[in-house]
């Protein structure tokens, strides 16, 4: 009887995951020997189309002596890392090829898709003087810079708290691309009896 290699690959959980910029995500799958003899299987991750800054690797690259109809669960075997500066919603697909050691043309693939989550990081700062004195009913102006330090477009809204009746914002709603900023004026007028 000739050896007839065959295999089956099944995902464990989902093959599409979200990841934060600069972080890792892990994928798992089962491999079953569907051939008629004990076989060894080799695993190779295809990084040829990996976008710049992304990383993909396997924690295991060989399954040795898997019996007929025997399966093995490879938990967290594929590791995908997003770049530290990855833009929100950027994604990559990684293909792992699992092939028979007896006949490498007998193979199956596992494909993962990883998408970068948006990191929301609005920042506020005062430009120039951050402390001023004013007499009752005398207006002082502060320039406020709003910066989007996140990795995607953000819709940022400002509102006043505390003695909000003393202040008024020149603008309170901003749509900023990642890494950009805008300014607004905060006009403060102490009331008559202060």
Short mmCIF file of C-alpha atoms in Angstrom, two decimals:
data_model
loop_
_atom_site.label_atom_id
_atom_site.label_comp_id
_atom_site.label_asym_id
_atom_site.label_seq_id
_atom_site.Cartn_x
_atom_site.Cartn_y
_atom_site.Cartn_z
CA UNK A 1 0.00 0.00 0.00
CA UNK A 2 1.34 3.39 -1.00
CA UNK A 3 1.42 6.20 1.55
CA UNK A 4 -1.27 8.75 0.69
CA UNK A 5 -0.71 11.89 2.76
CA UNK A 6 -3.64 14.17 3.57
CA UNK A 7 -4.46 16.69 6.26
CA UNK A 8 -7.19 18.93 7.56
CA UNK A 9 -6.80 22.28 9.29
CA UNK A 10 -9.57 23.74 11.48
CA UNK A 11 -9.58 27.11 13.18
CA UNK A 12 -9.99 27.31 16.95
CA UNK A 13 -12.10 30.31 17.89
CA UNK A 14 -12.00 33.20 15.45
CA UNK A 15 -9.44 33.79 12.73
CA UNK A 16 -10.16 37.55 12.71
CA UNK A 17 -9.02 39.57 15.71
CA UNK A 18 -8.47 43.17 16.74
CA UNK A 19 -5.20 44.38 18.23
CA UNK A 20 -3.92 47.59 19.77
CA UNK A 21 -1.02 49.33 18.01
CA UNK A 22 2.27 47.88 19.26
CA UNK A 23 0.61 44.80 20.78
CA UNK A 24 0.43 41.10 19.88
CA UNK A 25 -2.49 38.84 19.06
CA UNK A 26 -2.44 35.03 19.00
CA UNK A 27 -4.20 32.49 16.77
CA UNK A 28 -4.85 28.79 17.29
CA UNK A 29 -5.82 25.91 15.00
CA UNK A 30 -6.12 22.12 14.84
CA UNK A 31 -4.25 19.90 12.40
CA UNK A 32 -5.60 16.39 11.68
CA UNK A 33 -3.71 13.69 9.77
CA UNK A 34 -6.24 12.48 7.18
CA UNK A 35 -3.68 10.31 5.36
CA UNK A 36 -3.23 6.55 5.62
CA UNK A 37 0.07 6.57 7.54
CA UNK A 38 1.89 8.40 10.33
CA UNK A 39 3.19 11.72 8.97
CA UNK A 40 5.14 14.78 10.05
CA UNK A 41 3.84 18.21 9.07
CA UNK A 42 5.82 21.41 8.49
CA UNK A 43 4.40 24.87 9.20
CA UNK A 44 5.54 28.00 7.38
CA UNK A 45 4.21 31.54 7.81
CA UNK A 46 4.13 33.64 4.63
CA UNK A 47 5.59 37.05 5.42
CA UNK A 48 6.19 38.06 1.79
CA UNK A 49 3.21 40.45 1.74
CA UNK A 50 3.49 41.60 5.35
CA UNK A 51 3.10 45.40 5.57
CA UNK A 52 6.07 47.40 6.86
CA UNK A 53 6.37 47.28 10.64
CA UNK A 54 4.13 44.22 11.12
CA UNK A 55 5.59 40.98 12.48
CA UNK A 56 4.30 37.41 12.23
CA UNK A 57 5.89 34.27 13.59
CA UNK A 58 5.13 30.70 14.61
CA UNK A 59 5.85 29.30 18.05
CA UNK A 60 6.09 25.84 16.44
CA UNK A 61 7.16 24.95 12.90
CA UNK A 62 6.83 21.14 12.92
CA UNK A 63 4.34 18.50 14.06
CA UNK A 64 6.19 15.22 14.38
CA UNK A 65 4.75 11.72 13.89
CA UNK A 66 1.03 12.49 13.86
CA UNK A 67 -0.93 9.23 13.66
CA UNK A 68 -3.75 8.43 11.22
CA UNK A 69 -6.89 10.42 12.15
CA UNK A 70 -4.97 11.91 15.09
CA UNK A 71 -5.22 15.65 15.61
CA UNK A 72 -3.25 18.21 17.56
CA UNK A 73 -4.38 21.60 18.81
CA UNK A 74 -1.78 24.30 18.26
CA UNK A 75 -2.76 26.91 20.85
CA UNK A 76 -1.51 30.47 20.27
CA UNK A 77 0.90 29.13 17.63
CA UNK A 78 0.64 32.11 15.26
CA UNK A 79 1.78 35.40 16.79
CA UNK A 80 1.01 38.65 14.95
CA UNK A 81 2.34 42.01 16.19
CA UNK A 82 1.08 45.37 14.94
CA UNK A 83 3.54 48.27 14.56
CA UNK A 84 3.73 50.81 17.40
CA UNK A 85 2.59 53.54 14.99
CA UNK A 86 -0.14 51.52 13.23
CA UNK A 87 -3.09 53.56 12.00
CA UNK A 88 -6.57 52.67 13.24
CA UNK A 89 -8.38 50.14 11.05
CA UNK A 90 -5.20 49.10 9.22
CA UNK A 91 -5.15 45.34 8.78
CA UNK A 92 -3.14 42.44 7.50
CA UNK A 93 -3.88 38.86 6.54
CA UNK A 94 -1.35 36.16 7.40
CA UNK A 95 -1.29 32.76 5.72
CA UNK A 96 0.24 29.72 7.39
CA UNK A 97 0.90 26.73 5.12
CA UNK A 98 0.90 23.30 6.73
CA UNK A 99 2.43 20.62 4.47
CA UNK A 100 3.15 16.90 4.60
CA UNK A 101 6.79 16.03 5.20
CA UNK A 102 6.28 12.92 3.03
CA UNK A 103 4.97 14.99 0.07
CA UNK A 104 5.17 18.80 0.45
CA UNK A 105 2.70 19.35 -2.40
CA UNK A 106 0.02 18.00 -0.05
CA UNK A 107 -0.81 21.00 2.10
CA UNK A 108 -3.51 23.12 3.64
CA UNK A 109 -3.57 26.73 4.83
CA UNK A 110 -4.78 28.74 7.79
CA UNK A 111 -5.48 32.43 7.21
CA UNK A 112 -5.76 35.05 9.93
CA UNK A 113 -6.88 38.67 9.67
CA UNK A 114 -5.72 41.24 12.21
CA UNK A 115 -7.19 44.75 12.45
CA UNK A 116 -5.75 47.64 14.51
CA UNK A 117 -8.09 49.20 17.06
CA UNK A 118 -8.42 52.95 17.34
CA UNK A 119 -6.55 54.52 20.23
CA UNK A 120 -8.33 57.68 21.36
CA UNK A 121 -5.90 60.21 22.85
CA UNK A 122 -7.23 63.77 22.78
CA UNK A 123 -5.01 66.24 24.64
CA UNK A 124 -5.69 69.78 25.80
CA UNK A 125 -3.10 72.42 26.59
CA UNK A 126 -3.09 76.16 27.15
CA UNK A 127 -1.02 78.20 24.72
CA UNK A 128 0.72 81.10 26.44
CA UNK A 129 -0.41 82.40 29.84
CA UNK A 130 -2.31 79.83 31.91
CA UNK A 131 -3.10 82.20 34.82
CA UNK A 132 -4.63 85.68 34.47
CA UNK A 133 -6.37 88.14 36.75
CA UNK A 134 -9.55 89.95 35.83
CA UNK A 135 -11.85 92.46 37.50
CA UNK A 136 -15.58 91.74 37.61
CA UNK A 137 -17.15 91.98 34.15
CA UNK A 138 -13.65 92.22 32.56
CA UNK A 139 -12.95 89.51 29.95
CA UNK A 140 -9.68 87.57 29.73
CA UNK A 141 -8.91 85.14 26.90
CA UNK A 142 -7.08 81.82 27.01
CA UNK A 143 -5.98 79.99 23.87
CA UNK A 144 -6.57 76.25 24.17
CA UNK A 145 -4.85 73.78 21.84
CA UNK A 146 -6.69 70.52 21.12
CA UNK A 147 -4.39 67.75 19.84
CA UNK A 148 -5.30 64.29 18.53
CA UNK A 149 -2.46 62.04 19.74
CA UNK A 150 -4.47 58.93 18.79
CA UNK A 151 -3.97 56.72 15.72
CA UNK A 152 -7.14 57.64 13.80
CA UNK A 153 -9.52 60.49 13.02
CA UNK A 154 -11.38 61.69 16.10
CA UNK A 155 -14.45 63.86 16.75
CA UNK A 156 -13.58 65.84 19.89
CA UNK A 157 -16.14 67.90 21.81
CA UNK A 158 -15.34 70.33 24.61
CA UNK A 159 -17.63 71.55 27.37
CA UNK A 160 -17.15 73.74 30.43
CA UNK A 161 -17.57 72.59 34.02
CA UNK A 162 -17.18 74.24 37.42
CA UNK A 163 -18.04 77.96 37.21
CA UNK A 164 -19.12 77.44 33.60
CA UNK A 165 -21.28 80.58 33.66
CA UNK A 166 -18.01 82.55 33.78
CA UNK A 167 -16.70 81.14 30.52
CA UNK A 168 -17.53 80.73 26.88
CA UNK A 169 -15.74 78.65 24.24
CA UNK A 170 -15.08 80.09 20.80
CA UNK A 171 -15.47 76.61 19.30
CA UNK A 172 -16.32 73.35 21.02
CA UNK A 173 -16.43 70.67 18.31
CA UNK A 174 -13.41 69.50 16.33
CA UNK A 175 -12.77 66.70 13.84
CA UNK A 176 -9.04 66.03 13.86
CA UNK A 177 -6.93 63.59 11.90
CA UNK A 178 -4.35 61.61 13.86
CA UNK A 179 -1.38 63.78 14.83
CA UNK A 180 -3.07 67.10 14.09
CA UNK A 181 -4.28 69.94 16.31
CA UNK A 182 -6.53 72.99 16.36
CA UNK A 183 -7.11 75.88 18.75
CA UNK A 184 -10.06 77.61 20.32
CA UNK A 185 -10.47 80.59 22.64
CA UNK A 186 -11.84 80.36 26.15
CA UNK A 187 -13.30 83.73 27.14
CA UNK A 188 -13.64 84.15 30.92
CA UNK A 189 -15.61 87.01 32.47
CA UNK A 190 -16.03 87.10 36.24
CA UNK A 191 -19.59 88.19 37.15
CA UNK A 192 -20.40 91.64 38.54
CA UNK A 193 -20.48 90.72 42.23
CA UNK A 194 -17.22 88.69 42.49
#
